[in-house]
mmCIF file of C-alpha atoms and ligand atoms in Angstrom:
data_model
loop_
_atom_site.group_PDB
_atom_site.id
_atom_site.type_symbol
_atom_site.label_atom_id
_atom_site.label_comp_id
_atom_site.label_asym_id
_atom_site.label_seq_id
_atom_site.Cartn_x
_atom_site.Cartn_y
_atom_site.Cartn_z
ATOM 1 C CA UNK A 1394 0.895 3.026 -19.813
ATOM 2 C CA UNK A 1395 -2.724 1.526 -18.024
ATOM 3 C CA UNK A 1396 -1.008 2.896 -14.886
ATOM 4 C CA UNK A 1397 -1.495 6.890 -15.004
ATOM 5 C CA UNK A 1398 -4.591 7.061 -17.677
ATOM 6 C CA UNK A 1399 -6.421 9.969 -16.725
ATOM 7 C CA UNK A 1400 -4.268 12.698 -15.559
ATOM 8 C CA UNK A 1401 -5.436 15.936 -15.009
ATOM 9 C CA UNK A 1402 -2.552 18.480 -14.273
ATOM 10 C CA UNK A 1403 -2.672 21.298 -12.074
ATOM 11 C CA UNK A 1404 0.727 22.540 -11.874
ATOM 12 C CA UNK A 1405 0.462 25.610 -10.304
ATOM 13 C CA UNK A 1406 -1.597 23.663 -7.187
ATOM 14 C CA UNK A 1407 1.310 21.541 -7.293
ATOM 15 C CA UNK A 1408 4.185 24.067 -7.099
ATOM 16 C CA UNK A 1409 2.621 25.747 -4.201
ATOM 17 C CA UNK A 1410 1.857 23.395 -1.913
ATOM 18 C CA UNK A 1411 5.325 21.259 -2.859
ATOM 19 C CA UNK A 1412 6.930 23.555 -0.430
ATOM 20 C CA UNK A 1413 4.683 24.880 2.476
ATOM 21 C CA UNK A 1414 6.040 28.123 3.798
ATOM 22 C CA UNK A 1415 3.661 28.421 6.536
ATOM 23 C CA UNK A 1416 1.711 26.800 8.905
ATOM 24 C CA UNK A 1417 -1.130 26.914 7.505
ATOM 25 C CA UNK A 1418 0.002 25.882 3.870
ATOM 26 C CA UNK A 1419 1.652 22.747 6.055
ATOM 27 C CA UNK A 1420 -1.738 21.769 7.478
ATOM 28 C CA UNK A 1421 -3.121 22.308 4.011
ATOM 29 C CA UNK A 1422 -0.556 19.890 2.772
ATOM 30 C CA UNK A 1423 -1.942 17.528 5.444
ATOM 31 C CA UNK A 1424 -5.459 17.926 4.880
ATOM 32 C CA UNK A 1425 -5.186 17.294 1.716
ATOM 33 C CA UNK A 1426 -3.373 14.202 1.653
ATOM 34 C CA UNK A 1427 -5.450 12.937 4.531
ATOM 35 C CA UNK A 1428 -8.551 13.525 2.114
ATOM 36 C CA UNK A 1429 -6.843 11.568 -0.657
ATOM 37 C CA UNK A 1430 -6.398 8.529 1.235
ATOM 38 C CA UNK A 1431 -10.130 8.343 2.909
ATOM 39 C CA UNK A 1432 -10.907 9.090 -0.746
ATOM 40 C CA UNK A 1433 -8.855 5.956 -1.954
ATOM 41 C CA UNK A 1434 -9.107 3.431 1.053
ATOM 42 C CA UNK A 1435 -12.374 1.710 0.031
ATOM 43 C CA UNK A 1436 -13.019 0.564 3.209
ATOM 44 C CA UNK A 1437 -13.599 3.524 6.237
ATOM 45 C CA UNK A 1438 -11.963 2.249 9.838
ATOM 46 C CA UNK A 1439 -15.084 2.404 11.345
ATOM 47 C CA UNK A 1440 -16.941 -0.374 8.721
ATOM 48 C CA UNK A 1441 -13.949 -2.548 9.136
ATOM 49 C CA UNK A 1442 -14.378 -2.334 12.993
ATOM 50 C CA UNK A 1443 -18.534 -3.666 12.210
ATOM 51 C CA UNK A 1444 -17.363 -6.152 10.381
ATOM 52 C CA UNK A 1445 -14.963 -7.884 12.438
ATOM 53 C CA UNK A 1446 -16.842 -10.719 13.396
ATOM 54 C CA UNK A 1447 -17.254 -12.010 9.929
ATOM 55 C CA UNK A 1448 -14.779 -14.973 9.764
ATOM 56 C CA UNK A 1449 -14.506 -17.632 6.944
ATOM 57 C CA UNK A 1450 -15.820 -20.935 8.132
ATOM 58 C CA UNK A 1451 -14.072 -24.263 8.071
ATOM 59 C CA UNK A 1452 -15.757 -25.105 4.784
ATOM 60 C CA UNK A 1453 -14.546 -21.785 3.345
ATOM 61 C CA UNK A 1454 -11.356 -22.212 3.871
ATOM 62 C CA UNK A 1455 -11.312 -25.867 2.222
ATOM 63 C CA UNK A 1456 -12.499 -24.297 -0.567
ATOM 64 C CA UNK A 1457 -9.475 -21.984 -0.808
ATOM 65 C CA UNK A 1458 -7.422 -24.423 0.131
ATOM 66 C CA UNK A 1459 -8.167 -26.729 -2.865
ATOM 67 C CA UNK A 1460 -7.536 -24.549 -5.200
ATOM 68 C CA UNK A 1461 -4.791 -25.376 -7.106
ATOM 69 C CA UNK A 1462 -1.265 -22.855 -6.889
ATOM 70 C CA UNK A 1463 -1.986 -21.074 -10.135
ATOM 71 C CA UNK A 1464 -5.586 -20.252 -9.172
ATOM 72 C CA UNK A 1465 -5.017 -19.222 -5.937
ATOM 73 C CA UNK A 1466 -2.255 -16.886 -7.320
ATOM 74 C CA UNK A 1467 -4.081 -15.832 -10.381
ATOM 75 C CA UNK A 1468 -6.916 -14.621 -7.753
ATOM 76 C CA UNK A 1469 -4.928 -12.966 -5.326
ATOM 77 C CA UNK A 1470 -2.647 -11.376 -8.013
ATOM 78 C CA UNK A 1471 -6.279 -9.917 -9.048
ATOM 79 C CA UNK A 1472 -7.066 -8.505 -5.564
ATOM 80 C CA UNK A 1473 -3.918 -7.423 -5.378
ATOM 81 C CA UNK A 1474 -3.795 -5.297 -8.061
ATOM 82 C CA UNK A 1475 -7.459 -3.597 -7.413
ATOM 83 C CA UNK A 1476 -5.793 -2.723 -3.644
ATOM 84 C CA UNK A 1477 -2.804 -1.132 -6.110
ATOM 85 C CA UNK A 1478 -5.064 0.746 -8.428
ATOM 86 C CA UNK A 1479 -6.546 2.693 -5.410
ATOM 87 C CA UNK A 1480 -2.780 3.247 -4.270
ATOM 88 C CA UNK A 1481 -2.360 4.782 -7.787
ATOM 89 C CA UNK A 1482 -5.469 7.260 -7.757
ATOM 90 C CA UNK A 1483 -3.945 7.879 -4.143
ATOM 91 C CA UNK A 1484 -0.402 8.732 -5.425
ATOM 92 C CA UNK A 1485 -2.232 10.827 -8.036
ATOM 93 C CA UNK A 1486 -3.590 13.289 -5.549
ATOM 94 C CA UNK A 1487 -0.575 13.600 -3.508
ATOM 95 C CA UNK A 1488 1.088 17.569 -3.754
ATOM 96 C CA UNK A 1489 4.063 17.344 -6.095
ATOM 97 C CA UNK A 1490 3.377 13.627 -7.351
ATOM 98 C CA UNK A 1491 1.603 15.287 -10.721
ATOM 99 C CA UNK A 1492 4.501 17.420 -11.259
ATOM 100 C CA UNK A 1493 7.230 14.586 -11.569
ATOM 101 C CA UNK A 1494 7.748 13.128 -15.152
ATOM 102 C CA UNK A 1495 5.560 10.135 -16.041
ATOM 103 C CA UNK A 1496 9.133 8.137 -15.516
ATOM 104 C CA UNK A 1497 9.537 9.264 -12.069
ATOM 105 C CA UNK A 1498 5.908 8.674 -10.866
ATOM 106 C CA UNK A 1499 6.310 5.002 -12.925
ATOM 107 C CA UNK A 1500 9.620 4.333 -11.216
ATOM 108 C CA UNK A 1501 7.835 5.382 -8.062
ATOM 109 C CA UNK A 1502 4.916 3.172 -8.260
ATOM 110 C CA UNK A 1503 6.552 0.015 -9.323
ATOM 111 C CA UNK A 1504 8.769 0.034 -5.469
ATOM 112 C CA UNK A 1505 6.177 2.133 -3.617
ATOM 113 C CA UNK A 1506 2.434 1.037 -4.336
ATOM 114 C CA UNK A 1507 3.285 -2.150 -3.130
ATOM 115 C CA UNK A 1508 4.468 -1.319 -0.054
ATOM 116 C CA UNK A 1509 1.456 1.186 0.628
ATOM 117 C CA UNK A 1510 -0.962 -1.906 -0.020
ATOM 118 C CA UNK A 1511 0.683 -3.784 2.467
ATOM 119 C CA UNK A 1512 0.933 -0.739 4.827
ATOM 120 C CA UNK A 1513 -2.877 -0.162 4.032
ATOM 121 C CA UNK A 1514 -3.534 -3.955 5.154
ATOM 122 C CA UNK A 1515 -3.211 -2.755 8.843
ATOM 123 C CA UNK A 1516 -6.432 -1.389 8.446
ATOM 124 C CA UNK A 1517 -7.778 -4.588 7.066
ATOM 125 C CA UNK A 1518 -6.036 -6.302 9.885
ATOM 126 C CA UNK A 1519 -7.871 -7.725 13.333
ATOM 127 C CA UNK A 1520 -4.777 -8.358 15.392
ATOM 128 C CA UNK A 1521 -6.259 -10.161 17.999
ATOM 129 C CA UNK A 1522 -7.132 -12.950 15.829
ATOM 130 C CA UNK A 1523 -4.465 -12.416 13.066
ATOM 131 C CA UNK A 1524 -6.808 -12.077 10.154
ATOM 132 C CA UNK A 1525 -7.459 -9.828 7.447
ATOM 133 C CA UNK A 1526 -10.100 -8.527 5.528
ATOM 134 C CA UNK A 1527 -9.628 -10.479 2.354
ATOM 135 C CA UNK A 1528 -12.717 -11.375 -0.490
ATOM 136 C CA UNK A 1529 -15.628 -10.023 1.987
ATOM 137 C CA UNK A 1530 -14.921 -11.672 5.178
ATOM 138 C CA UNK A 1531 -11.912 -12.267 7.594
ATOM 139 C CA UNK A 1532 -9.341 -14.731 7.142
ATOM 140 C CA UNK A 1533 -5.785 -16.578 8.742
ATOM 141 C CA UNK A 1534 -2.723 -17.263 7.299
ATOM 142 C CA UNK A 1535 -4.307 -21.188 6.575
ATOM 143 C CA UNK A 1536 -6.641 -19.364 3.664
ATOM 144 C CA UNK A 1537 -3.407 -18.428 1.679
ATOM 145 C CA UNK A 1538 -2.001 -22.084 2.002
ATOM 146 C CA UNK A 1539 -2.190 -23.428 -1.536
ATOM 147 C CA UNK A 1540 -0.134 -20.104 -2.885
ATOM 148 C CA UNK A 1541 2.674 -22.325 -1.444
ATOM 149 C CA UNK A 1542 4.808 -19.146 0.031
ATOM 150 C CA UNK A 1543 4.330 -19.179 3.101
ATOM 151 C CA UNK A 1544 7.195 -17.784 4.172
ATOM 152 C CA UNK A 1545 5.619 -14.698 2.494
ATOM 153 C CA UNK A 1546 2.228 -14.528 4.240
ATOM 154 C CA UNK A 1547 3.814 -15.258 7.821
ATOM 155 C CA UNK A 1548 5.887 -12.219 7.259
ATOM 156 C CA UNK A 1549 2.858 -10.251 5.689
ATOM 157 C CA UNK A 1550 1.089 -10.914 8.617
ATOM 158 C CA UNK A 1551 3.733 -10.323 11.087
ATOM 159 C CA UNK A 1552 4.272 -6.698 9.783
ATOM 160 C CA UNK A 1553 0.670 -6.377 9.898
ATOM 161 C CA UNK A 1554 0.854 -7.248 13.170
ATOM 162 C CA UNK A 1555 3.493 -4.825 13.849
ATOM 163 C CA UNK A 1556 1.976 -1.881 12.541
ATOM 164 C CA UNK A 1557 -1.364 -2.460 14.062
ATOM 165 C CA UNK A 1558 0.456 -2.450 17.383
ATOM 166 C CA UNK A 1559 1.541 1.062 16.830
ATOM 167 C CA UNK A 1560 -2.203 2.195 16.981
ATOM 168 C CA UNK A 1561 -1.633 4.949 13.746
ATOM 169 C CA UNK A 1562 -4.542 7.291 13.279
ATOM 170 C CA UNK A 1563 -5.802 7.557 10.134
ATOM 171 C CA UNK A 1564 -3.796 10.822 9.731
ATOM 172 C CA UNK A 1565 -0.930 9.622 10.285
ATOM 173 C CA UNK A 1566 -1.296 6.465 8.106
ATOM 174 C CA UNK A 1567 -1.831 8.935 4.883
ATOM 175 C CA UNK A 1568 1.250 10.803 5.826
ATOM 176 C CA UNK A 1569 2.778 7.544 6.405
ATOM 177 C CA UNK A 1570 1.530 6.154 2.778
ATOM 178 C CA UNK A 1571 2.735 9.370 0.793
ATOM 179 C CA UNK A 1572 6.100 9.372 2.415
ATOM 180 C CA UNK A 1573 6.470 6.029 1.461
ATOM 181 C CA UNK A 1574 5.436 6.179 -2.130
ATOM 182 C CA UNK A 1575 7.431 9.923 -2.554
ATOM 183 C CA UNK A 1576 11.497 8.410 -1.630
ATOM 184 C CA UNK A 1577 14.325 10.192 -3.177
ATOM 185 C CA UNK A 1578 16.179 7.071 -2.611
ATOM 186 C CA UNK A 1579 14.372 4.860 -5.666
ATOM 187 C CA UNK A 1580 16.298 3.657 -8.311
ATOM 188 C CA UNK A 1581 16.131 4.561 -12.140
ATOM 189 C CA UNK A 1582 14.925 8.310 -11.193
ATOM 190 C CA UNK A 1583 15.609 11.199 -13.703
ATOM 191 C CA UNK A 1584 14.860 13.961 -11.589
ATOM 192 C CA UNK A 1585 15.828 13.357 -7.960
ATOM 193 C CA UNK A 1586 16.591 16.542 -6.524
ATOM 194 C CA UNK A 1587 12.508 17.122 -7.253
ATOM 195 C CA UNK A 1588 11.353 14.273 -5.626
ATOM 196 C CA UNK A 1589 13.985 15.133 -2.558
ATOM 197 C CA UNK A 1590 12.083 18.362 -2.097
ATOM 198 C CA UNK A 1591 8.586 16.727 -2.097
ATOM 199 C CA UNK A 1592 9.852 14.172 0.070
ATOM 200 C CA UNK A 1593 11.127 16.459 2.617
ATOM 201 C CA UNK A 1594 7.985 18.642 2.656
ATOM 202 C CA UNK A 1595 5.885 15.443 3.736
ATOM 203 C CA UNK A 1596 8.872 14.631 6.076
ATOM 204 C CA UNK A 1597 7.944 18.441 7.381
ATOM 205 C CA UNK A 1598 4.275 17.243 7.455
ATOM 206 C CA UNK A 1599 4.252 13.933 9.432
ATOM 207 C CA UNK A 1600 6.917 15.349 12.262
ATOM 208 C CA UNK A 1601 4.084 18.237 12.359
ATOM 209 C CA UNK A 1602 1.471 16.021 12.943
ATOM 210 C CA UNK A 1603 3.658 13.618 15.349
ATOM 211 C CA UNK A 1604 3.913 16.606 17.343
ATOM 212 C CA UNK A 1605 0.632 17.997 17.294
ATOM 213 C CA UNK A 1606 -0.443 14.567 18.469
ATOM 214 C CA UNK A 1607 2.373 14.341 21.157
ATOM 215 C CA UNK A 1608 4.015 11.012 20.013
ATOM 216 C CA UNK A 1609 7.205 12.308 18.038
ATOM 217 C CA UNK A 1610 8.685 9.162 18.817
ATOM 218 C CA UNK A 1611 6.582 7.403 16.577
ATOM 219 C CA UNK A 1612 8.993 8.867 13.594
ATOM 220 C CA UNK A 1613 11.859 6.525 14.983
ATOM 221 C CA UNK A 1614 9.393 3.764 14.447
ATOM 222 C CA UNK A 1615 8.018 4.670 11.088
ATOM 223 C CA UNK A 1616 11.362 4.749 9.388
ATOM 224 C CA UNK A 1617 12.350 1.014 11.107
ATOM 225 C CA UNK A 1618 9.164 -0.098 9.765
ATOM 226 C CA UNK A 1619 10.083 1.150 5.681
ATOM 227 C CA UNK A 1620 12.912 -0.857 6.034
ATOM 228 C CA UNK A 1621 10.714 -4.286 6.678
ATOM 229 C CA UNK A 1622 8.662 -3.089 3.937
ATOM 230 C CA UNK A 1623 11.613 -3.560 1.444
ATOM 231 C CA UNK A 1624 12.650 -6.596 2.843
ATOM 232 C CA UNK A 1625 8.625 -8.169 1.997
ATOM 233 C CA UNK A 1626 8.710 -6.544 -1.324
ATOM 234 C CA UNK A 1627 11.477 -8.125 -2.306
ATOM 235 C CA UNK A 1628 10.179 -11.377 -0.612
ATOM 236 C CA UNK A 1629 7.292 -10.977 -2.791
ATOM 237 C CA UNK A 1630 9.300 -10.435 -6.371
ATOM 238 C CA UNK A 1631 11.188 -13.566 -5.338
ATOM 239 C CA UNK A 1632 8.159 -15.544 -4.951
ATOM 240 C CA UNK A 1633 6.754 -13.994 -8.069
ATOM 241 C CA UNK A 1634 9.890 -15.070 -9.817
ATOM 242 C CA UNK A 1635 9.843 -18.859 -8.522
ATOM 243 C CA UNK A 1636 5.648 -18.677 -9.930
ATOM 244 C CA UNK A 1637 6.796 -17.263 -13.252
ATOM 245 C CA UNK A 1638 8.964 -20.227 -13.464
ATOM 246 C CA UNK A 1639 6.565 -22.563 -12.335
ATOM 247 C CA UNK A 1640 3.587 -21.766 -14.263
ATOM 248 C CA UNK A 1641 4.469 -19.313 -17.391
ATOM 249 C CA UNK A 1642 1.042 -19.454 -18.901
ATOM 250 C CA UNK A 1643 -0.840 -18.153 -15.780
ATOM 251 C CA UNK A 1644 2.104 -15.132 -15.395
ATOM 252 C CA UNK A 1645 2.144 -14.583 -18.684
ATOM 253 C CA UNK A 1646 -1.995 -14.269 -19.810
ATOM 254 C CA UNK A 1647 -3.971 -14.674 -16.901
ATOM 255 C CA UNK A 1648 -2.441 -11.921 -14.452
ATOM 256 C CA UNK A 1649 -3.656 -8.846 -14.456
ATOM 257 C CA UNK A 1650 -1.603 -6.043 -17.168
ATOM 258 C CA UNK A 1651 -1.095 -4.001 -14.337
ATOM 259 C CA UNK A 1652 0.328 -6.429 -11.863
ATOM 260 C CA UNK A 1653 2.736 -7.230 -14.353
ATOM 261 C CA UNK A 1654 3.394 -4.081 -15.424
ATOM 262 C CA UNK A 1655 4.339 -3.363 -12.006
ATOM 263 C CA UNK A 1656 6.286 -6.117 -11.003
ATOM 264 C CA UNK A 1657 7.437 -8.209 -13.716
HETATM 265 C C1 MHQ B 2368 -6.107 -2.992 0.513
HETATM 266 C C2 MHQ B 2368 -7.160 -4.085 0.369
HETATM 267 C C3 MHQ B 2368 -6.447 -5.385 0.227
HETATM 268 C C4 MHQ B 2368 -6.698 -6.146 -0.855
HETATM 269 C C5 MHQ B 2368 -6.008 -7.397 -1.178
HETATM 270 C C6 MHQ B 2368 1.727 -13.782 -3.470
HETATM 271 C C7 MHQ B 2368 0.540 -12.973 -3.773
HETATM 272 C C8 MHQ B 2368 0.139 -12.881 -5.203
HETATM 273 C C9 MHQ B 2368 -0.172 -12.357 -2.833
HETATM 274 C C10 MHQ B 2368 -5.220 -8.009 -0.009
HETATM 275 C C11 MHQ B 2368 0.034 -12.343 -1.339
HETATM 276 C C12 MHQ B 2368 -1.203 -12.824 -0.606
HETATM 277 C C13 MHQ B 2368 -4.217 -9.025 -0.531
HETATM 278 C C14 MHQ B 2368 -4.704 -10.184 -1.351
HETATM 279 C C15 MHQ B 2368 -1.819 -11.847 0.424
HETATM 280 C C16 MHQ B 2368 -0.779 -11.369 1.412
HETATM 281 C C17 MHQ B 2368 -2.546 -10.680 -0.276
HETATM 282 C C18 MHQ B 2368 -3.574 -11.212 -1.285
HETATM 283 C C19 MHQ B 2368 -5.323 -3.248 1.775
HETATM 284 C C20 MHQ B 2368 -4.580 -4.555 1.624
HETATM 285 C C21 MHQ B 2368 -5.447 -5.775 1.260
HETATM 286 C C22 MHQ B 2368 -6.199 -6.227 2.502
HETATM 287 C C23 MHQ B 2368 -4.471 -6.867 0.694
HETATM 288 C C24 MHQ B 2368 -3.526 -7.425 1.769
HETATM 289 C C25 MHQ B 2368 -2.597 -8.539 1.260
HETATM 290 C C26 MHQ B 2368 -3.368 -9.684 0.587
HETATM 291 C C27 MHQ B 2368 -4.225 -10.409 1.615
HETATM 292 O O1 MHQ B 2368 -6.608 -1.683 0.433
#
């Protein structure tokens, strides 16, 4: 599998901090997977924020917009999948993701990393203009047009939108992002009651730093929120499947292995 080359293990790391007694092994937990995903986010907030001004022109986006369905998907399928590749060196690092079997962290990346790339895109999201940071500069939902799903992007966006209106911190966003990726409730698992126990300890962690941050009711909010991100993932396999259809020499040799691996 091109998904989890390079593994180093470190089970004994794993086994402690998969179920923090304390709380200081809790904030460990925390640290650590707030490292993880500054470590993995390629952009930091704070050079997204300087770079907010930089919007595609009107001859940009004609350019986009001629390209022809399979090109357009073909690229976006590409960024896509370098977004997913950070989500996997993410995953890699979380407590208690090394420890599964290589089937469990598979089955966990092919319904999770997509969903953390779209969580992710809040970051790359100005909601006051609804753009996102997409190929260097900032750009609508009209730059996506000749994917022909749009459908998709509206409801992309929207979410974007939605989660960007919640004003996360960056802690909370990696907490977010593991607990998202680690979900008992994934099909074809071998090994649930593990993943159960690594779920709940991140559980532990984000309602620990909900409270130390005084907005516990953001946890009602959060777990509304994985629900949309089902719905667009599935949104996105659909579409995926009508392309396939459509153009079965793109899907087939010009994706990327790992965006197929993942999805098709
Ligand atoms: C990431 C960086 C990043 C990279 C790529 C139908 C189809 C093939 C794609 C961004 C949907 C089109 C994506 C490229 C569109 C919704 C996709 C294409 C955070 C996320 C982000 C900004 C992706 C967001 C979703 C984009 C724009 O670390």
């Amino acid at each position: 599998h091109d998904l989890l080359a390079i593994q180093s293990y470190n089970a004994l790391e794993d086994s402690y901090s998969l179920y923090p007694h304390s709380l200081q092994s809790l904030d460990d937990m925390c640290a650590s997977i707030v490292r993880s995903h500054r470590e993995t986010s390629q952009y930091r907030v704070e050079e997204l924020q300087v770079l907010r001004w930089k919007l595609y022109s009107r001859e940009e986006i004609q350019v986009y917009q001629s390209k022809s369905v399979d090109e357009m998907w073909q690229h976006c399928a590409s960024r896509l999948t370098d977004a997913v590749q950070y989500v996997v060196e993410f995953a890699k690092q979380i407590p208690g993701f090394r420890t599964l079997s290589q089937n469990d962290q598979i089955a966990l990346l092919k319904t999770g990393s997509m969903e953390v790339v779209l969580v992710r895109m809040s970051r790359f999201f100005n909601a006051e203009n609804n753009s996102v940071f997409f190929d260097g500069k900032f750009a609508g939902v009209e730059v996506f047009k000749s994917l022909a799903c749009g459908d998709l992007i509206t409801a992309v966006f929207d979410f974007a939108h939605g989660m960007c209106a919640l004003k996360l911190s960056e802690q909370q966003i990696a907490l977010f992002s593991a607990l998202v990726l680690i979900n008992a409730d994934r099909p074809c698992l071998e090994d649930r009651g593990r993943v159960q126990r690594a779920q709940r300890s991140l559980e532990f962690g984000l309602r620990h730093i909900l409270h130390r941050d005084n907005q516990e009711s953001l946890m009602h909010k959060l777990n509304q929120r994985m629900a949309v991100l089902r719905s667009l993932c599935s949104l996105h396999m659909e579409k995926l499947q009508w392309f396939s259809q459509h153009y079965p020499l793109t899907a087939h040799i010009l994706f990327p292995p790992l965006y197929k691996e993942l999805f098709a």
